[in-house]
């Protein structure tokens, strides 16, 4: 399945999907439509790209590796694909030559999963939904339900803006080279109304970090230095531990 002869670049998280059935399952999950403008992050050798491109209105792919860019541009079936060379984190969706809001897809390098999620949060107006592949453990943290072991700071700060749906688990053996861990796809959509106004986000982020700094401790200890409105202090029992609080309850404190 590997089509180019260049070495795999670990620094760019290069693990290529090499299983037709799995790729077809991903395509069914994304459910591309004729009217879609698709933005792909890290197309690699184009395994997913070539399965989505024929079904959509337009598609742009951002890839950092110049050897892979050349490979993509040489593929006949991807002739009208717009390829942008560079680091996705330095791109603004609004500036790309593609209609927005886009639908984002990507089997991304796992070492930049969080920066890519925050990159999406910074550009909420320009995308509709996003299917992002990541380490299973990270996907479980993101989609965790309140009160569970995986529910934590990351769940809450991302959950203030995005809804997250765990699509399915992907085993290591469908990749070349094989990663050491399981992967999963998460579908992100935007909260209709963000739970926290932008100007309060920094405070919210800090408060959540403090609350989860010691998971076993009660809020009355971890949030001791915080000036929390009296009405909220009456409503929320501060002997609770952080993982029992909903995102809305955290938001009400700032
Ligand atoms: N989508 C392909 C697949 O599924 O076979 C490749 C996936 S591989 C996990 C990640 C891809 O992202 C690689 O092609 C890598 O070169 C590219 N990449 C790594 N860092 C990037 C960045 N900062 N911006 C854009 N692409 C990046």
GROMACS .gro file of C-alpha atoms and ligand atoms in nm:
model
  281
    1UNK     CA    1   0.000   0.000   0.000
    2UNK     CA    2   0.295   0.234   0.056
    3UNK     CA    3   0.335   0.429  -0.265
    4UNK     CA    4   0.642   0.646  -0.213
    5UNK     CA    5   0.992   0.539  -0.128
    6UNK     CA    6   1.084   0.808   0.115
    7UNK     CA    7   1.165   0.716   0.475
    8UNK     CA    8   0.890   0.757   0.736
    9UNK     CA    9   0.943   1.078   0.930
   10UNK     CA   10   0.879   1.017   1.295
   11UNK     CA   11   0.895   1.389   1.371
   12UNK     CA   12   0.592   1.438   1.144
   13UNK     CA   13   0.402   1.146   1.298
   14UNK     CA   14   0.392   0.950   0.977
   15UNK     CA   15   0.181   0.637   1.019
   16UNK     CA   16  -0.004   0.569   0.697
   17UNK     CA   17  -0.341   0.397   0.676
   18UNK     CA   18  -0.300   0.079   0.475
   19UNK     CA   19  -0.625  -0.114   0.504
   20UNK     CA   20  -0.893  -0.071   0.239
   21UNK     CA   21  -1.180  -0.190   0.461
   22UNK     CA   22  -1.087   0.045   0.739
   23UNK     CA   23  -1.051   0.335   0.496
   24UNK     CA   24  -1.397   0.257   0.355
   25UNK     CA   25  -1.538   0.258   0.707
   26UNK     CA   26  -1.385   0.599   0.770
   27UNK     CA   27  -1.539   0.730   0.447
   28UNK     CA   28  -1.884   0.596   0.547
   29UNK     CA   29  -1.846   0.764   0.884
   30UNK     CA   30  -1.753   1.099   0.729
   31UNK     CA   31  -2.037   1.056   0.475
   32UNK     CA   32  -1.906   1.300   0.212
   33UNK     CA   33  -2.167   1.493   0.013
   34UNK     CA   34  -2.172   1.660  -0.326
   35UNK     CA   35  -2.201   2.002  -0.165
   36UNK     CA   36  -1.905   1.954   0.074
   37UNK     CA   37  -1.589   2.163   0.090
   38UNK     CA   38  -1.339   1.933   0.260
   39UNK     CA   39  -1.017   2.034   0.431
   40UNK     CA   40  -0.779   1.747   0.499
   41UNK     CA   41  -0.496   1.780   0.749
   42UNK     CA   42  -0.193   1.562   0.671
   43UNK     CA   43  -0.304   1.369   0.360
   44UNK     CA   44   0.023   1.173   0.350
   45UNK     CA   45   0.020   0.953   0.040
   46UNK     CA   46  -0.347   1.033  -0.018
   47UNK     CA   47  -0.509   0.706   0.097
   48UNK     CA   48  -0.809   0.884   0.246
   49UNK     CA   49  -0.792   1.179   0.005
   50UNK     CA   50  -0.850   0.966  -0.305
   51UNK     CA   51  -1.154   0.803  -0.144
   52UNK     CA   52  -1.320   1.132  -0.051
   53UNK     CA   53  -1.219   1.366  -0.334
   54UNK     CA   54  -1.445   1.214  -0.608
   55UNK     CA   55  -1.758   1.265  -0.398
   56UNK     CA   56  -1.728   1.628  -0.296
   57UNK     CA   57  -1.751   1.977  -0.445
   58UNK     CA   58  -1.395   2.080  -0.356
   59UNK     CA   59  -1.111   1.969  -0.138
   60UNK     CA   60  -0.791   2.123  -0.001
   61UNK     CA   61  -0.516   1.928   0.171
   62UNK     CA   62  -0.243   2.072   0.394
   63UNK     CA   63   0.075   1.864   0.413
   64UNK     CA   64   0.411   1.954   0.564
   65UNK     CA   65   0.634   1.699   0.389
   66UNK     CA   66   0.759   1.823   0.048
   67UNK     CA   67   0.814   1.470  -0.083
   68UNK     CA   68   0.453   1.380  -0.015
   69UNK     CA   69   0.335   1.706  -0.172
   70UNK     CA   70   0.508   1.610  -0.494
   71UNK     CA   71   0.357   1.262  -0.478
   72UNK     CA   72   0.006   1.404  -0.431
   73UNK     CA   73   0.048   1.650  -0.715
   74UNK     CA   74   0.156   1.370  -0.949
   75UNK     CA   75  -0.154   1.161  -0.891
   76UNK     CA   76  -0.387   1.184  -1.189
   77UNK     CA   77  -0.698   1.116  -0.983
   78UNK     CA   78  -0.614   1.411  -0.756
   79UNK     CA   79  -0.554   1.663  -1.033
   80UNK     CA   80  -0.802   1.923  -0.909
   81UNK     CA   81  -0.705   1.877  -0.546
   82UNK     CA   82  -0.566   2.196  -0.393
   83UNK     CA   83  -0.252   2.116  -0.202
   84UNK     CA   84  -0.102   2.356   0.049
   85UNK     CA   85   0.249   2.292   0.170
   86UNK     CA   86   0.321   2.384   0.528
   87UNK     CA   87   0.235   2.351   0.892
   88UNK     CA   88  -0.141   2.336   0.943
   89UNK     CA   89  -0.107   2.529   1.269
   90UNK     CA   90   0.018   2.832   1.075
   91UNK     CA   91  -0.276   2.835   0.833
   92UNK     CA   92  -0.604   3.021   0.868
   93UNK     CA   93  -0.899   2.836   0.716
   94UNK     CA   94  -1.045   3.168   0.604
   95UNK     CA   95  -0.738   3.238   0.388
   96UNK     CA   96  -0.737   2.903   0.207
   97UNK     CA   97  -0.876   2.891  -0.144
   98UNK     CA   98  -1.181   2.691  -0.048
   99UNK     CA   99  -1.539   2.782   0.040
  100UNK     CA  100  -1.619   2.779   0.407
  101UNK     CA  101  -1.748   2.649   0.641
  102UNK     CA  102  -1.536   2.345   0.555
  103UNK     CA  103  -1.566   1.993   0.687
  104UNK     CA  104  -1.229   1.899   0.837
  105UNK     CA  105  -1.085   1.548   0.822
  106UNK     CA  106  -0.746   1.418   0.927
  107UNK     CA  107  -0.537   1.128   1.038
  108UNK     CA  108  -0.312   1.376   1.207
  109UNK     CA  109   0.031   1.346   1.370
  110UNK     CA  110  -0.059   1.249   1.726
  111UNK     CA  111   0.202   1.473   1.887
  112UNK     CA  112   0.006   1.782   1.779
  113UNK     CA  113  -0.345   1.660   1.865
  114UNK     CA  114  -0.411   1.926   2.131
  115UNK     CA  115  -0.272   2.217   1.926
  116UNK     CA  116  -0.493   2.109   1.634
  117UNK     CA  117  -0.803   2.097   1.856
  118UNK     CA  118  -0.728   2.448   1.988
  119UNK     CA  119  -0.658   2.557   1.629
  120UNK     CA  120  -1.014   2.444   1.548
  121UNK     CA  121  -1.155   2.624   1.852
  122UNK     CA  122  -0.991   2.948   1.740
  123UNK     CA  123  -1.164   2.925   1.401
  124UNK     CA  124  -1.516   2.818   1.490
  125UNK     CA  125  -1.680   3.032   1.223
  126UNK     CA  126  -1.502   2.857   0.939
  127UNK     CA  127  -1.578   2.487   0.984
  128UNK     CA  128  -1.886   2.276   1.022
  129UNK     CA  129  -1.764   1.947   1.167
  130UNK     CA  130  -1.429   1.770   1.206
  131UNK     CA  131  -1.331   1.402   1.202
  132UNK     CA  132  -0.995   1.372   1.372
  133UNK     CA  133  -0.800   1.054   1.435
  134UNK     CA  134  -0.600   1.042   1.756
  135UNK     CA  135  -0.464   0.813   2.023
  136UNK     CA  136  -0.750   0.615   2.175
  137UNK     CA  137  -0.660   0.729   2.524
  138UNK     CA  138  -0.688   1.095   2.420
  139UNK     CA  139  -1.019   1.027   2.242
  140UNK     CA  140  -1.153   0.862   2.557
  141UNK     CA  141  -1.051   1.162   2.765
  142UNK     CA  142  -1.220   1.401   2.524
  143UNK     CA  143  -1.549   1.213   2.504
  144UNK     CA  144  -1.554   1.108   2.870
  145UNK     CA  145  -1.874   1.136   3.070
  146UNK     CA  146  -1.879   1.330   3.396
  147UNK     CA  147  -1.787   1.117   3.694
  148UNK     CA  148  -1.564   0.874   3.502
  149UNK     CA  149  -1.190   0.822   3.538
  150UNK     CA  150  -1.114   0.970   3.195
  151UNK     CA  151  -1.313   1.290   3.262
  152UNK     CA  152  -1.067   1.568   3.332
  153UNK     CA  153  -0.928   1.908   3.248
  154UNK     CA  154  -0.904   1.837   2.874
  155UNK     CA  155  -1.267   1.715   2.858
  156UNK     CA  156  -1.389   2.031   3.029
  157UNK     CA  157  -1.185   2.300   2.851
  158UNK     CA  158  -1.253   2.155   2.505
  159UNK     CA  159  -1.613   2.071   2.596
  160UNK     CA  160  -1.687   2.437   2.662
  161UNK     CA  161  -1.684   2.491   2.284
  162UNK     CA  162  -1.717   2.153   2.116
  163UNK     CA  163  -1.936   1.845   2.125
  164UNK     CA  164  -1.735   1.526   2.090
  165UNK     CA  165  -1.857   1.193   1.965
  166UNK     CA  166  -1.638   0.879   1.982
  167UNK     CA  167  -1.685   0.712   1.643
  168UNK     CA  168  -1.477   0.393   1.663
  169UNK     CA  169  -1.148   0.237   1.769
  170UNK     CA  170  -0.871   0.162   1.520
  171UNK     CA  171  -0.610  -0.108   1.594
  172UNK     CA  172  -0.238  -0.052   1.524
  173UNK     CA  173  -0.214  -0.317   1.250
  174UNK     CA  174  -0.396  -0.109   0.986
  175UNK     CA  175  -0.105   0.139   0.976
  176UNK     CA  176   0.239   0.133   0.819
  177UNK     CA  177   0.448   0.162   1.029
  178UNK     CA  178   0.238   0.032   1.319
  179UNK     CA  179   0.197   0.273   1.611
  180UNK     CA  180   0.235   0.132   1.963
  181UNK     CA  181  -0.114   0.234   2.071
  182UNK     CA  182  -0.476   0.201   1.960
  183UNK     CA  183  -0.628   0.497   1.777
  184UNK     CA  184  -0.981   0.631   1.751
  185UNK     CA  185  -1.182   0.878   1.547
  186UNK     CA  186  -1.365   1.160   1.715
  187UNK     CA  187  -1.629   1.371   1.546
  188UNK     CA  188  -1.629   1.730   1.666
  189UNK     CA  189  -1.921   1.963   1.620
  190UNK     CA  190  -1.963   2.309   1.765
  191UNK     CA  191  -2.177   2.391   2.065
  192UNK     CA  192  -2.466   2.605   1.945
  193UNK     CA  193  -2.391   2.854   2.217
  194UNK     CA  194  -2.044   2.830   2.369
  195UNK     CA  195  -2.076   2.762   2.740
  196UNK     CA  196  -1.824   3.030   2.822
  197UNK     CA  197  -1.787   3.377   2.666
  198UNK     CA  198  -1.446   3.433   2.502
  199UNK     CA  199  -1.342   3.700   2.750
  200UNK     CA  200  -1.384   3.456   3.040
  201UNK     CA  201  -1.204   3.164   2.877
  202UNK     CA  202  -0.860   3.231   3.029
  203UNK     CA  203  -1.006   3.247   3.381
  204UNK     CA  204  -1.215   2.936   3.312
  205UNK     CA  205  -0.909   2.749   3.185
  206UNK     CA  206  -0.709   2.839   3.498
  207UNK     CA  207  -0.990   2.751   3.737
  208UNK     CA  208  -1.040   2.411   3.572
  209UNK     CA  209  -0.664   2.348   3.583
  210UNK     CA  210  -0.654   2.429   3.956
  211UNK     CA  211  -0.958   2.211   4.028
  212UNK     CA  212  -0.800   1.912   3.854
  213UNK     CA  213  -0.448   1.978   3.986
  214UNK     CA  214  -0.526   1.727   4.262
  215UNK     CA  215  -0.810   1.504   4.151
  216UNK     CA  216  -0.853   1.340   4.490
  217UNK     CA  217  -0.899   1.670   4.672
  218UNK     CA  218  -1.223   1.853   4.735
  219UNK     CA  219  -1.297   2.176   4.553
  220UNK     CA  220  -1.289   2.372   4.877
  221UNK     CA  221  -0.915   2.291   4.896
  222UNK     CA  222  -0.808   2.322   4.532
  223UNK     CA  223  -1.013   2.638   4.470
  224UNK     CA  224  -0.931   2.803   4.800
  225UNK     CA  225  -0.778   3.117   4.648
  226UNK     CA  226  -1.063   3.174   4.399
  227UNK     CA  227  -1.318   3.447   4.440
  228UNK     CA  228  -1.636   3.257   4.354
  229UNK     CA  229  -1.977   3.432   4.372
  230UNK     CA  230  -2.166   3.354   4.694
  231UNK     CA  231  -2.475   3.237   4.504
  232UNK     CA  232  -2.267   2.972   4.326
  233UNK     CA  233  -2.103   2.865   4.650
  234UNK     CA  234  -2.450   2.797   4.786
  235UNK     CA  235  -2.553   2.603   4.479
  236UNK     CA  236  -2.245   2.384   4.435
  237UNK     CA  237  -2.128   2.162   4.717
  238UNK     CA  238  -1.756   2.236   4.753
  239UNK     CA  239  -1.686   1.907   4.924
  240UNK     CA  240  -1.724   1.751   4.578
  241UNK     CA  241  -1.426   1.636   4.372
  242UNK     CA  242  -1.357   1.792   4.032
  243UNK     CA  243  -1.459   1.494   3.816
  244UNK     CA  244  -1.816   1.514   3.952
  245UNK     CA  245  -1.877   1.864   3.814
  246UNK     CA  246  -2.037   1.918   3.475
  247UNK     CA  247  -1.885   2.162   3.228
  248UNK     CA  248  -2.180   2.395   3.294
  249UNK     CA  249  -2.111   2.390   3.669
  250UNK     CA  250  -1.747   2.483   3.609
  251UNK     CA  251  -1.858   2.762   3.374
  252UNK     CA  252  -2.094   2.904   3.635
  253UNK     CA  253  -1.800   2.968   3.869
  254UNK     CA  254  -1.613   3.221   3.652
  255LIG     N1  255  -0.355   1.080   0.607
  255LIG     C1  256  -0.245   0.988   0.580
  255LIG     C2  257  -0.290   0.848   0.607
  255LIG     O1  258  -0.388   0.832   0.681
  255LIG     O2  259  -0.231   0.756   0.556
  255LIG     C3  260  -0.121   1.023   0.661
  255LIG     C4  261  -0.138   1.028   0.810
  255LIG     S1  262   0.008   1.055   0.904
  255LIG     C5  263  -0.048   0.998   1.063
  255LIG     C6  264   0.014   1.231   0.934
  255LIG     C7  265   0.043   1.317   0.814
  255LIG     O3  266   0.048   1.455   0.857
  255LIG     C8  267   0.180   1.291   0.749
  255LIG     O4  268   0.163   1.287   0.611
  255LIG     C9  269   0.266   1.410   0.791
  255LIG     O5  270   0.369   1.441   0.699
  255LIG    C10  271   0.163   1.521   0.802
  255LIG     N2  272   0.200   1.629   0.896
  255LIG    C11  273   0.276   1.620   1.007
  255LIG     N3  274   0.283   1.738   1.072
  255LIG    C12  275   0.207   1.825   0.999
  255LIG    C13  276   0.174   1.963   1.014
  255LIG     N4  277   0.220   2.035   1.118
  255LIG     N5  278   0.097   2.021   0.920
  255LIG    C14  279   0.048   1.948   0.815
  255LIG     N6  280   0.076   1.817   0.796
  255LIG    C15  281   0.153   1.756   0.887
   0.00000   0.00000   0.00000
